[in-house]
Amino acid sequence: MALENLGKALNSALKKLARSNVVDEAVIKEVVRDIQRALIMSDVNVRLVLDLTKRIQKRALEEKLPPGISRKEHIIKIVYEELTNFLGKEAKSIEIKEKPTVLLTVGIQGSGKTTSIAKLARYFQKRGYNVGLVCTDTWRPGAYYQLKQLVEPFNIEVFGDPEEKDAIKLAREGVSYFKEKNVDIIIVDSAGRHKEEKGLIEEMRQISEAINPHEVILVIDGTIGQQAYNQALAFKEATPIGSIIVTKLDGSAKGGGALSAVVATGAPIKFIGVGERVEDLEPFDPKRFVSRLLGLGDIQGLLEKF
Amino acid sequence: MFGKLKEKLNSFVDKVAQTEISEKDVNNALDELEWELLEADVAFEVVEELKERIKSELVGRKVKIGTNKRKIVEDAVEKAVLDVLTPQRKINIIEEIRSKTEKPYVIAFVGFNGSGKTTTIAKLANYLRKHGLSVVIAASDTFRAGAIEQVEEHAKRVGVRVIKHRYGADPTAVAYDAIHHAKAKGIDVVLIDTAGRNELNRNLMDEMKKIVRVTKPDLVIFVGDALAGNAIIEQARQFNEAVKIDGVVLTKLDADARGGAALSIGHAIGAPILFIGVGQGYDDLKEYDEKWMLEKIFGES
Ligand SMILES: Nc1nc2c(ncn2[C@@H]2O[C@H](COP(=O)(O)OP(=O)(O)OP(=O)(O)O)[C@@H](O)[C@H]2O)c(=O)[nH]1
Ligand SMILES: Nc1nc2c(ncn2[C@@H]2O[C@H](COP(=O)(O)OP(=O)(O)OP(=O)(O)O)[C@@H](O)[C@H]2O)c(=O)[nH]1
Ligand SMILES: [Mg+2]
Ligand SMILES: [Mg+2]
């Protein structure tokens, strides 16, 4: 499972702290270095890691001890706080407030957009919603058939035209098509793109403008490394990002790139992809996630003191 | 007489004017370089190993006083990186294909989900045709939705034929048919497009082993995504263990990726990188050049 290693490493760093007799500057620095290593091995952006660990170290060395709390406990608290700050807080879901709710999915080539859309469509269908899908990928051969075949077993309709070259037109027409059909949710798929493809980034902005989605979902490959931060930033600058789906967490993915994308966009992770099948989608709960990451079973009692 | 004295004097000055490179010198210089490599997506494990290597090479070495020690460390790092980036054996794919007496030359493409296998096959088909070679593609990804339509459309655009079965069919049988077709028609090269797979999925890895075992490709190419971070090490290792990887194509280098993945893969499996993907067009396939890669990793291009 992704981030398992990060969890293990963080946990052992904190245990080291709990074991040492005196907590002096040297010990604090060592623990901070361990945390730094753990985050970097998990693909969290190097600059973010430096910022984060600098903050932890500074607070650990400078903050006054609250009464009744040992220095060790205090440091564990700081680490916990800084990490939850970094990883996001409450579990959030994609809200379906209006009928129809329009969602637009964007992301880098091959990140898993089309697969994730099929997963989302099925997820909402299971909860009683009527869903329509729009393919605006005029770039990748077979994109329309891919989406269609993914949802065929569930009788979910896909709007698209493999011959059409104008993605913005497809988006506009697809959304009005499903509006007339009175569906509850419209999810729009888009071609993969990255920050250096300025024309495609502009196209994405125009699609978003044309259909005015309730939420733009950024799909991030769980195996992405240092590029995650800058790429996510470029997407956010073109169109506001409302949520993140992290995919491919069933392999050796470290997931840290997705965390960088959270920081870059300010958008929460709402779902994770854990396989290729349409059922392989899980809602994301940051609190549960952080607990697991820190092996909070061990230090839960301690945290209750605060 | 006088000459001898001067000689002695000189060697004395030389001795005094020497200094040793200390561990601290090396650490100081490595500190920043380390961050730079990590930022370029060189896997943590690889960076650690490079550091150790540089240390054991340099600590204790005697240099003249006044030498820029930092420069020495930097040069050593650059050399070590270039070492990993430089393939032990270069494969000239066109020559290899031409020198095979019995047609066809079979290439299987494997890799993690969405890394760029199918697109790379289309690019390579285009490249081979430009070199006067005939090509047929085996649509052996019978698993992923839209995979067959995708490879067919690509093939149509670059003007090569696809051998396909239907979805759910045995990928090995498709590849087998394509090889037979090539034999019968005297086609030079068969490119096998396989489904993307997660390296921890036992069943899918076994399926890939079977394709390779039965079709005995002349070349197994691992297609890796240059945007990937530390996970690429495990991917490359697992794929290499399952089916020996002969060569690598690294994709999506146009996405501002610094290309540390090249170093990670080289370190993990040692297979040479043959091509890099630099875009979604059919001409966006470049022959690999380690000097170019080196500059990219150190952010100089
Ligand atoms: N193992 C695994 N594979 C996944 C997951 N999500 C998607 N994939 C696979 O990743 C590959 C790419 O997925 P797509 O949905 O085509 O990605 P995309 O972002 O739409 O790609 P483009 O449209 O080309 O940009 C496919 O092989 C999918 O089956 C996941 O959670 N786990
Ligand atoms: N920018 C860029 N995009 C690329 C490159 N190579 C492939 N792509 C894109 O990446 C996406 C996935 O490529 P595919 O060729 O479908 O990848 P795959 O490995 O066959 O995917 P699966 O079969 O689903 O595992 C497509 O949108 C391609 O256009 C590249 O070098 N640069
Ligand atoms: Mg897609
Ligand atoms: Mg493919």
Tab-separated table of C-alpha atoms in Angstrom, chain B residues 5 21 50 54 62 65 67 85 100 132 149 170 175 192 199 222 262 277 288:
chain	number	residue	atom	x	y	z
B	5	LEU	CA	69.508	20.788	-5.720
B	21	ILE	CA	40.477	15.823	0.941
B	50	LEU	CA	26.322	7.773	-5.451
B	54	ILE	CA	32.121	9.528	-4.220
B	62	LYS	CA	46.013	14.159	-1.758
B	65	ILE	CA	47.049	23.267	-1.709
B	67	THR	CA	42.997	23.230	-5.423
B	85	LEU	CA	23.823	6.896	-17.774
B	100	LYS	CA	18.806	-11.001	-38.238
B	132	GLY	CA	12.764	1.183	-45.031
B	149	GLU	CA	-9.209	0.908	-31.183
B	170	ASP	CA	-5.274	-14.550	-25.020
B	175	ALA	CA	1.276	-12.078	-30.702
B	192	ILE	CA	3.863	-6.439	-29.563
B	199	GLU	CA	4.326	-4.712	-10.855
B	222	PHE	CA	10.486	-1.520	-20.791
B	262	ALA	CA	16.998	7.481	-16.416
B	277	GLY	CA	9.708	10.202	-25.916
B	288	TYR	CA	19.073	8.359	-26.527
